[in-house]
Tab-separated table of C-alpha atoms in Angstrom:
chain	number	residue	atom	x	y	z
A	318	UNK	CA	95.318	76.429	104.355
A	319	UNK	CA	94.196	79.086	101.934
A	320	UNK	CA	95.888	81.274	99.375
A	321	UNK	CA	95.343	84.956	98.971
A	322	UNK	CA	93.112	84.601	95.889
A	323	UNK	CA	89.845	84.100	97.787
A	324	UNK	CA	90.791	86.853	100.210
A	325	UNK	CA	91.418	89.191	97.281
A	326	UNK	CA	87.911	88.634	95.956
A	327	UNK	CA	86.289	89.198	99.334
A	328	UNK	CA	88.240	92.104	100.732
A	329	UNK	CA	90.228	94.095	98.198
A	330	UNK	CA	87.962	95.107	95.322
A	331	UNK	CA	89.210	98.668	95.362
A	332	UNK	CA	90.953	101.097	93.055
A	333	UNK	CA	94.651	101.902	93.214
A	334	UNK	CA	95.701	104.909	95.245
A	335	UNK	CA	97.483	107.891	93.707
A	336	UNK	CA	100.620	109.411	95.183
A	337	UNK	CA	100.145	112.985	96.369
A	338	UNK	CA	102.438	115.841	97.256
A	339	UNK	CA	103.727	116.707	100.726
A	340	UNK	CA	105.186	113.219	101.014
A	341	UNK	CA	107.628	113.393	103.894
A	342	UNK	CA	109.232	110.624	105.969
A	343	UNK	CA	106.707	107.985	106.907
A	344	UNK	CA	104.094	108.704	104.267
A	345	UNK	CA	103.224	105.650	102.203
A	346	UNK	CA	101.250	104.630	99.157
A	347	UNK	CA	100.425	100.971	98.543
A	348	UNK	CA	99.683	100.263	94.884
A	349	UNK	CA	98.968	96.543	95.061
A	350	UNK	CA	96.239	94.915	97.127
A	351	UNK	CA	98.349	91.865	98.000
A	352	UNK	CA	100.799	93.944	100.082
A	353	UNK	CA	100.070	94.097	103.823
A	354	UNK	CA	101.677	95.071	107.136
A	355	UNK	CA	104.341	97.483	105.956
A	356	UNK	CA	106.646	98.323	108.856
A	357	UNK	CA	109.665	100.593	109.204
A	358	UNK	CA	112.174	100.613	112.026
A	359	UNK	CA	115.306	102.572	112.874
A	360	UNK	CA	117.938	100.375	114.532
A	361	UNK	CA	115.209	97.844	115.294
A	362	UNK	CA	112.899	100.379	116.967
A	363	UNK	CA	109.487	100.468	115.316
A	364	UNK	CA	108.379	103.489	117.327
A	365	UNK	CA	111.179	105.629	115.870
A	366	UNK	CA	110.443	108.222	113.203
A	367	UNK	CA	111.864	106.938	109.862
A	368	UNK	CA	114.864	109.272	109.712
A	369	UNK	CA	118.528	108.228	109.504
A	370	UNK	CA	121.147	110.412	111.183
A	371	UNK	CA	124.116	111.001	108.874
A	372	UNK	CA	126.409	111.329	111.887
A	373	UNK	CA	125.476	107.928	113.292
A	374	UNK	CA	125.425	104.337	112.110
A	375	UNK	CA	121.644	104.240	111.815
A	376	UNK	CA	119.934	101.519	109.797
A	377	UNK	CA	116.422	101.718	108.374
A	378	UNK	CA	114.560	98.414	108.006
A	379	UNK	CA	111.539	98.149	105.734
A	380	UNK	CA	109.405	94.996	105.781
A	381	UNK	CA	106.102	93.884	104.294
A	382	UNK	CA	104.019	90.774	103.616
A	383	UNK	CA	103.026	89.536	100.168
A	384	UNK	CA	99.802	87.600	100.644
A	385	UNK	CA	100.935	84.586	98.646
A	386	UNK	CA	103.191	81.646	99.418
A	387	UNK	CA	105.163	82.071	96.215
A	388	UNK	CA	108.416	83.934	95.690
A	389	UNK	CA	108.096	87.198	93.764
A	390	UNK	CA	111.125	89.026	92.494
A	391	UNK	CA	110.790	92.442	94.119
A	392	UNK	CA	113.271	95.204	93.430
A	393	UNK	CA	113.753	98.537	95.166
A	394	UNK	CA	115.334	101.873	94.379
A	395	UNK	CA	115.715	105.132	96.269
A	396	UNK	CA	115.347	108.673	94.958
A	397	UNK	CA	116.258	111.958	96.594
A	398	UNK	CA	113.255	114.269	96.859
A	399	UNK	CA	112.588	117.895	97.714
A	400	UNK	CA	110.800	119.073	100.849
A	401	UNK	CA	107.434	118.245	99.244
A	402	UNK	CA	108.356	114.699	98.258
A	403	UNK	CA	108.957	115.436	94.551
A	404	UNK	CA	112.120	113.835	93.067
A	405	UNK	CA	115.039	116.284	92.990
A	406	UNK	CA	115.407	116.869	89.245
A	407	UNK	CA	118.636	118.880	89.544
A	408	UNK	CA	120.563	115.953	91.022
A	409	UNK	CA	122.164	113.007	89.264
A	410	UNK	CA	121.723	109.622	90.895
A	411	UNK	CA	125.459	109.500	91.605
A	412	UNK	CA	125.088	112.730	93.616
A	413	UNK	CA	122.798	111.269	96.251
A	414	UNK	CA	123.305	107.490	96.364
A	415	UNK	CA	126.218	105.077	96.129
A	416	UNK	CA	124.790	102.033	94.397
A	417	UNK	CA	125.785	99.140	92.164
A	418	UNK	CA	122.695	99.458	89.966
A	419	UNK	CA	119.547	101.556	89.502
A	420	UNK	CA	117.521	98.875	91.290
A	421	UNK	CA	118.431	96.149	93.749
A	422	UNK	CA	116.641	92.841	94.309
A	423	UNK	CA	115.110	92.158	97.737
A	424	UNK	CA	116.839	88.929	98.710
A	425	UNK	CA	115.678	88.641	102.323
A	426	UNK	CA	112.375	86.752	102.385
A	427	UNK	CA	110.706	83.971	104.405
A	428	UNK	CA	107.477	82.015	104.026
A	429	UNK	CA	104.879	82.069	106.785
A	430	UNK	CA	104.806	78.972	108.979
A	431	UNK	CA	101.702	77.146	110.255
A	432	UNK	CA	99.339	80.020	109.419
A	433	UNK	CA	95.835	79.712	108.020
A	434	UNK	CA	96.497	82.700	105.758
A	435	UNK	CA	99.615	82.109	103.692
A	436	UNK	CA	102.068	84.944	103.045
A	437	UNK	CA	105.704	85.663	102.321
A	438	UNK	CA	107.588	88.158	104.473
A	439	UNK	CA	110.116	90.437	102.725
A	440	UNK	CA	112.558	92.884	104.274
A	441	UNK	CA	115.405	95.184	103.280
A	442	UNK	CA	117.790	97.479	105.126
A	443	UNK	CA	119.295	100.835	104.178
A	444	UNK	CA	122.170	101.551	104.030
A	445	UNK	CA	123.571	98.234	102.829
A	446	UNK	CA	126.513	96.963	100.806
A	447	UNK	CA	124.720	97.799	97.557
A	448	UNK	CA	122.966	101.066	98.363
A	449	UNK	CA	123.912	103.973	100.600
A	450	UNK	CA	122.373	107.485	100.607
A	451	UNK	CA	124.947	110.277	100.417
A	452	UNK	CA	122.982	113.490	101.032
A	453	UNK	CA	120.548	114.668	103.676
A	454	UNK	CA	116.922	115.224	102.705
A	455	UNK	CA	113.819	113.231	101.821
A	456	UNK	CA	114.135	109.883	100.064
A	457	UNK	CA	111.498	107.824	98.319
A	458	UNK	CA	111.754	104.031	98.308
A	459	UNK	CA	109.941	102.412	95.403
A	460	UNK	CA	109.393	98.650	95.556
A	461	UNK	CA	108.450	97.126	92.183
A	462	UNK	CA	107.699	93.788	90.553
A	463	UNK	CA	107.443	92.577	86.980
A	464	UNK	CA	103.900	92.509	85.580
A	465	UNK	CA	102.410	90.177	82.968
A	466	UNK	CA	103.687	92.395	80.145
A	467	UNK	CA	107.239	92.214	81.434
A	468	UNK	CA	107.287	95.807	82.703
A	469	UNK	CA	108.272	96.796	86.225
A	470	UNK	CA	105.293	98.167	88.154
A	471	UNK	CA	105.494	99.886	91.577
A	472	UNK	CA	103.701	98.206	94.482
A	473	UNK	CA	105.009	100.377	97.346
A	474	UNK	CA	106.093	103.993	97.533
A	475	UNK	CA	107.196	105.150	100.941
A	476	UNK	CA	109.505	107.818	102.315
A	477	UNK	CA	112.285	108.153	104.816
A	478	UNK	CA	114.573	111.005	105.777
A	479	UNK	CA	118.307	111.478	106.181
A	480	UNK	CA	119.163	114.293	108.590
A	481	UNK	CA	122.369	116.235	108.984
A	482	UNK	CA	121.601	118.286	112.079
A	483	UNK	CA	122.469	121.945	111.578
A	484	UNK	CA	119.720	123.705	113.539
A	485	UNK	CA	118.493	123.607	117.107
A	486	UNK	CA	114.746	123.006	117.496
A	487	UNK	CA	113.186	124.176	120.758
A	488	UNK	CA	109.408	123.588	120.890
A	489	UNK	CA	106.905	123.918	123.701
A	490	UNK	CA	103.248	123.006	123.973
A	491	UNK	CA	100.544	124.988	125.749
A	492	UNK	CA	96.836	124.509	126.347
A	493	UNK	CA	96.428	128.276	126.605
A	494	UNK	CA	95.779	128.711	122.896
A	495	UNK	CA	94.493	131.303	120.450
A	496	UNK	CA	91.189	129.403	120.457
A	497	UNK	CA	90.550	128.355	124.059
A	498	UNK	CA	92.133	127.868	127.491
A	499	UNK	CA	92.397	124.350	128.945
A	500	UNK	CA	89.617	123.037	126.740
A	501	UNK	CA	90.106	121.228	123.443
A	502	UNK	CA	93.312	122.435	121.790
A	503	UNK	CA	97.084	122.412	122.115
A	504	UNK	CA	99.252	125.160	120.676
A	505	UNK	CA	102.852	124.743	119.642
A	506	UNK	CA	105.410	127.498	120.138
A	507	UNK	CA	108.791	127.065	118.565
A	508	UNK	CA	112.247	128.558	118.275
A	509	UNK	CA	114.752	127.424	115.671
A	510	UNK	CA	118.397	128.347	116.155
A	511	UNK	CA	119.758	128.668	112.616
A	512	UNK	CA	123.136	130.153	113.543
A	513	UNK	CA	124.932	127.341	111.668
A	514	UNK	CA	123.144	128.247	108.429
A	515	UNK	CA	123.689	131.111	106.018
A	516	UNK	CA	120.240	132.637	105.636
A	517	UNK	CA	119.623	135.342	103.076
A	518	UNK	CA	115.868	134.901	102.776
A	519	UNK	CA	114.604	132.602	105.530
A	520	UNK	CA	111.043	132.530	104.196
A	521	UNK	CA	112.145	130.916	100.946
A	522	UNK	CA	115.167	128.980	102.202
A	523	UNK	CA	113.623	127.199	105.213
A	524	UNK	CA	110.559	124.980	105.497
A	525	UNK	CA	109.048	123.645	108.718
A	526	UNK	CA	106.670	120.673	108.890
A	527	UNK	CA	104.842	119.647	112.085
A	528	UNK	CA	102.934	116.392	112.576
A	529	UNK	CA	100.743	115.275	115.459
A	530	UNK	CA	101.015	111.544	116.166
A	531	UNK	CA	102.340	111.113	112.595
A	532	UNK	CA	98.942	111.880	111.124
A	533	UNK	CA	98.921	113.414	107.657
A	534	UNK	CA	95.290	114.513	107.651
A	535	UNK	CA	96.089	117.431	110.005
A	536	UNK	CA	99.823	117.970	109.350
A	537	UNK	CA	100.955	121.613	109.267
A	538	UNK	CA	103.179	122.284	106.283
A	539	UNK	CA	105.442	125.329	106.296
A	540	UNK	CA	103.721	127.749	108.715
A	541	UNK	CA	105.059	131.308	108.572
A	542	UNK	CA	107.293	132.315	111.454
A	543	UNK	CA	106.133	135.291	113.489
A	544	UNK	CA	109.486	136.842	114.389
A	545	UNK	CA	113.197	136.697	113.684
A	546	UNK	CA	115.723	137.512	116.381
A	547	UNK	CA	119.171	137.414	114.816
A	548	UNK	CA	119.737	133.798	113.770
A	549	UNK	CA	116.649	132.605	115.639
A	550	UNK	CA	113.283	132.089	113.967
A	551	UNK	CA	110.281	132.170	116.276
A	552	UNK	CA	106.737	130.853	116.014
A	553	UNK	CA	104.490	132.251	118.779
A	554	UNK	CA	100.714	132.675	119.008
A	555	UNK	CA	100.454	130.971	115.625
A	556	UNK	CA	96.943	129.840	114.761
A	557	UNK	CA	98.408	127.438	112.191
A	558	UNK	CA	100.174	125.557	114.996
A	559	UNK	CA	97.047	125.103	117.102
A	560	UNK	CA	95.983	121.455	116.997
A	561	UNK	CA	92.761	119.810	118.176
A	562	UNK	CA	94.008	117.826	121.165
A	563	UNK	CA	92.063	114.629	120.478
A	564	UNK	CA	91.941	111.846	123.060
A	565	UNK	CA	94.186	108.944	124.010
A	566	UNK	CA	94.251	106.092	121.525
A	567	UNK	CA	92.147	103.002	122.076
A	568	UNK	CA	94.042	99.708	122.364
A	569	UNK	CA	93.501	96.156	121.258
A	570	UNK	CA	95.640	93.058	120.971
A	571	UNK	CA	95.461	89.818	119.014
A	572	UNK	CA	98.052	87.316	120.175
A	573	UNK	CA	96.392	84.039	119.286
A	574	UNK	CA	93.681	82.486	117.150
A	575	UNK	CA	92.651	80.376	120.163
A	576	UNK	CA	91.407	83.071	122.541
A	577	UNK	CA	90.565	86.791	122.482
A	578	UNK	CA	93.102	89.288	123.765
A	579	UNK	CA	92.879	92.868	125.020
A	580	UNK	CA	89.520	94.470	124.083
A	581	UNK	CA	88.463	91.294	122.313
A	582	UNK	CA	84.968	89.867	122.615
A	583	UNK	CA	85.440	86.598	120.799
A	584	UNK	CA	87.225	84.711	118.058
A	585	UNK	CA	85.875	81.959	115.828
A	586	UNK	CA	86.634	80.158	112.601
A	587	UNK	CA	84.440	80.934	109.585
A	588	UNK	CA	86.027	79.318	106.568
A	589	UNK	CA	88.453	80.491	105.226
A	590	UNK	CA	89.465	82.898	108.053
A	591	UNK	CA	89.524	83.364	111.781
A	592	UNK	CA	87.226	86.235	112.742
A	593	UNK	CA	88.123	88.391	115.724
A	594	UNK	CA	85.279	90.485	117.144
A	595	UNK	CA	86.246	93.476	119.253
A	596	UNK	CA	84.138	94.770	122.107
A	597	UNK	CA	81.806	97.400	120.768
A	598	UNK	CA	83.056	100.976	121.034
A	599	UNK	CA	81.057	104.127	121.699
A	600	UNK	CA	81.825	107.829	121.283
A	601	UNK	CA	83.762	109.305	124.176
A	602	UNK	CA	82.128	112.033	126.210
A	603	UNK	CA	85.169	112.906	128.299
A	604	UNK	CA	88.927	112.556	128.497
A	605	UNK	CA	90.106	109.026	129.214
A	606	UNK	CA	93.645	108.713	130.540
A	607	UNK	CA	95.486	105.675	129.297
A	608	UNK	CA	99.102	104.697	128.641
A	609	UNK	CA	98.823	104.563	124.872
A	610	UNK	CA	101.557	104.621	122.238
A	611	UNK	CA	100.150	107.405	120.027
A	612	UNK	CA	99.013	105.125	117.210
A	613	UNK	CA	101.815	102.539	117.323
A	614	UNK	CA	101.341	98.953	116.239
A	615	UNK	CA	103.604	95.920	116.587
A	616	UNK	CA	103.221	92.409	115.225
A	617	UNK	CA	103.224	89.854	118.029
A	618	UNK	CA	102.645	86.155	118.478
A	619	UNK	CA	101.868	84.054	121.540
A	620	UNK	CA	104.815	82.249	123.001
A	621	UNK	CA	107.331	84.837	121.877
A	622	UNK	CA	108.036	83.334	118.463
A	623	UNK	CA	109.083	85.362	115.444
A	624	UNK	CA	105.910	87.246	114.570
A	625	UNK	CA	107.278	88.104	111.122
A	626	UNK	CA	106.419	84.605	109.887
A	627	UNK	CA	104.463	82.918	112.712
A	628	UNK	CA	101.729	85.518	113.305
A	629	UNK	CA	98.488	84.725	111.517
A	630	UNK	CA	96.086	87.101	109.813
A	631	UNK	CA	92.536	87.395	111.137
A	632	UNK	CA	89.503	89.313	109.972
A	633	UNK	CA	89.038	91.916	112.707
A	634	UNK	CA	85.539	93.317	113.268
A	635	UNK	CA	85.309	96.905	114.521
A	636	UNK	CA	81.947	98.238	115.697
A	637	UNK	CA	81.145	101.794	116.787
A	638	UNK	CA	77.681	102.144	118.301
A	639	UNK	CA	76.167	105.571	117.532
A	640	UNK	CA	73.447	107.189	115.444
A	641	UNK	CA	74.177	107.658	111.754
A	642	UNK	CA	75.770	111.034	111.080
A	643	UNK	CA	73.651	113.219	108.847
A	644	UNK	CA	76.213	115.913	108.055
A	645	UNK	CA	78.120	114.113	105.308
A	646	UNK	CA	81.055	112.880	107.396
A	647	UNK	CA	82.758	109.556	106.814
A	648	UNK	CA	84.261	107.606	109.732
A	649	UNK	CA	87.563	105.737	109.473
A	650	UNK	CA	89.515	103.403	111.722
A	651	UNK	CA	92.948	104.986	112.056
A	652	UNK	CA	96.410	104.410	113.522
A	653	UNK	CA	99.954	104.200	112.196
A	654	UNK	CA	99.076	100.719	110.951
A	655	UNK	CA	96.430	102.240	108.639
A	656	UNK	CA	99.185	102.765	106.105
A	657	UNK	CA	97.172	104.609	103.481
A	658	UNK	CA	95.430	106.924	105.961
A	659	UNK	CA	91.814	107.957	105.444
A	660	UNK	CA	91.286	105.712	102.430
A	661	UNK	CA	88.465	103.405	101.352
A	662	UNK	CA	90.135	100.394	102.932
A	663	UNK	CA	89.629	101.793	106.452
A	664	UNK	CA	86.247	103.478	105.969
A	665	UNK	CA	83.404	102.209	108.146
A	666	UNK	CA	79.920	101.410	106.844
A	667	UNK	CA	76.749	102.104	108.766
A	668	UNK	CA	74.615	99.077	109.677
A	669	UNK	CA	71.010	100.141	110.202
A	670	UNK	CA	70.156	96.858	111.893
A	671	UNK	CA	72.827	97.167	114.588
A	672	UNK	CA	72.769	100.983	114.670
A	673	UNK	CA	76.544	101.038	114.445
A	674	UNK	CA	79.397	101.902	112.121
A	675	UNK	CA	81.302	98.749	111.212
A	676	UNK	CA	84.529	97.778	109.480
A	677	UNK	CA	86.040	94.363	108.806
A	678	UNK	CA	89.811	94.461	108.298
A	679	UNK	CA	92.309	91.686	107.699
A	680	UNK	CA	95.037	92.339	110.283
A	681	UNK	CA	98.151	90.501	111.342
A	682	UNK	CA	98.225	89.385	114.961
A	683	UNK	CA	99.775	91.996	117.228
A	684	UNK	CA	99.258	95.071	119.384
A	685	UNK	CA	97.337	98.004	117.906
A	686	UNK	CA	96.542	101.570	118.907
A	687	UNK	CA	93.533	102.922	117.043
A	688	UNK	CA	91.014	105.725	117.008
A	689	UNK	CA	88.018	106.795	114.952
A	690	UNK	CA	88.550	109.813	112.712
A	691	UNK	CA	86.010	111.693	110.639
A	692	UNK	CA	86.552	113.085	107.167
A	693	UNK	CA	84.761	116.009	105.535
A	694	UNK	CA	83.728	117.391	108.923
A	695	UNK	CA	81.473	120.476	108.753
A	696	UNK	CA	82.906	123.524	110.519
A	697	UNK	CA	80.189	123.428	113.168
A	698	UNK	CA	81.324	119.956	114.247
A	699	UNK	CA	85.010	120.838	114.644
A	700	UNK	CA	87.937	118.520	114.023
A	701	UNK	CA	88.412	114.980	112.716
A	702	UNK	CA	88.613	113.724	116.313
A	703	UNK	CA	85.809	115.814	117.811
A	704	UNK	CA	82.753	113.758	116.850
A	705	UNK	CA	83.797	110.323	118.136
A	706	UNK	CA	86.921	110.684	120.288
A	707	UNK	CA	86.465	114.241	121.509
A	708	UNK	CA	89.166	116.907	121.948
A	709	UNK	CA	90.605	117.325	125.446
A	710	UNK	CA	93.560	119.496	126.384
A	711	UNK	CA	94.959	116.849	128.783
A	712	UNK	CA	95.720	114.396	125.958
A	713	UNK	CA	99.289	113.175	125.603
A	714	UNK	CA	100.412	113.745	122.026
A	715	UNK	CA	103.574	113.179	120.053
A	716	UNK	CA	104.697	115.999	117.751
A	717	UNK	CA	107.277	115.605	115.004
A	718	UNK	CA	109.263	118.611	113.753
A	719	UNK	CA	111.106	118.533	110.434
A	720	UNK	CA	113.217	121.455	109.194
A	721	UNK	CA	114.358	121.672	105.569
A	722	UNK	CA	116.923	124.066	104.115
A	723	UNK	CA	117.779	125.044	100.541
A	724	UNK	CA	120.154	128.017	100.345
A	725	UNK	CA	120.135	130.275	97.308
A	726	UNK	CA	121.990	128.536	94.485
A	727	UNK	CA	121.696	125.029	95.962
A	728	UNK	CA	120.352	122.152	93.888
A	729	UNK	CA	118.446	120.300	96.612
A	730	UNK	CA	116.559	120.556	99.892
A	731	UNK	CA	118.475	119.321	102.925
A	732	UNK	CA	116.879	117.930	106.082
A	733	UNK	CA	118.729	119.896	108.782
A	734	UNK	CA	116.651	119.124	111.875
A	735	UNK	CA	114.257	116.486	113.199
A	736	UNK	CA	112.962	115.902	116.724
A	737	UNK	CA	110.015	114.018	118.261
A	738	UNK	CA	108.937	115.275	121.704
A	739	UNK	CA	105.901	113.907	123.544
A	740	UNK	CA	103.825	116.353	125.527
A	741	UNK	CA	101.931	115.422	128.665
A	742	UNK	CA	99.698	117.735	130.684
């Protein structure tokens, strides 16, 4: 059995990440290398967008693993934020949350059982008896611990939403776009029925955010509407809402340290970890239909036990066979499980000997959707998906729509609409 210290030396010599703007529900920053497998669920559903409905009895669950087998006193607090994820400075804490104290201690924790990599699993739920949000909008959860100097330092910053539905959102998706017809793009058209709002200046009082498969690298933030028909705002033939279609996600599964699962090539023990080698991937030259889950991941364990504490961690080896790119792009393994997005942790390195891009990631056993995205793509090469996955109009994609509202004279941005349709050709 091994502690996290040796793992830290081998795998997490990296700088801390900084929190950026445009931090809406689901966006996360991890600020400590010992935190892994952060998951959110609404009413137990991990595929749900992290938004609570004020008119329902929704519960958000946040869980994570601390890669030690020792109890750490973690606390959490929530803050109301504006549409861009910046704390709402015109609100008092008592305006937006009913709480017993500024911070609450996370009391729900369990140690891993019979795992080669030791960890402690923590979880919290909102609302709870000690903390309940009162207003709609964006909220930031900050999880902190005491450092060696006795100060509280953040280790997790993540966001969720609270919606009070006041608008109707009516989107559609077409492959007849401003760029091409039935080729590589999907274009969103949208109508928002704002008849329940008092709009004096819609362009300053409303904000629309659109995400494809919950990716933040290509999210569209506040596109201008093209028409207004009474209380209806309309987005049509909007270049901003034309997305590269991508391809279906690849899938892999690790259920056991005794045998390889879906897309696995082999598993073996190399002290101090199990190493799981995936079948080698190649760039896709055409559309590949598959029943994917648009980037979802779930922790799982053979035999149906509680994966929260029984699932082991294994070093997972990704390999993408292709010539080295000479245009300055970087390639990343990506999915909803890649919590910090296109960051150094998920960047692949080119191996001249194997003629492949490779990445070795410590992952908890489970089911994973993944794809290969490129960063800093030259205009001639197209989108982040184009080089490896390709862009094909037939691709099934999930789109999330968030509508924020701040009337003249109001002190905060409300979240007044949120839907998640999936489009299939």
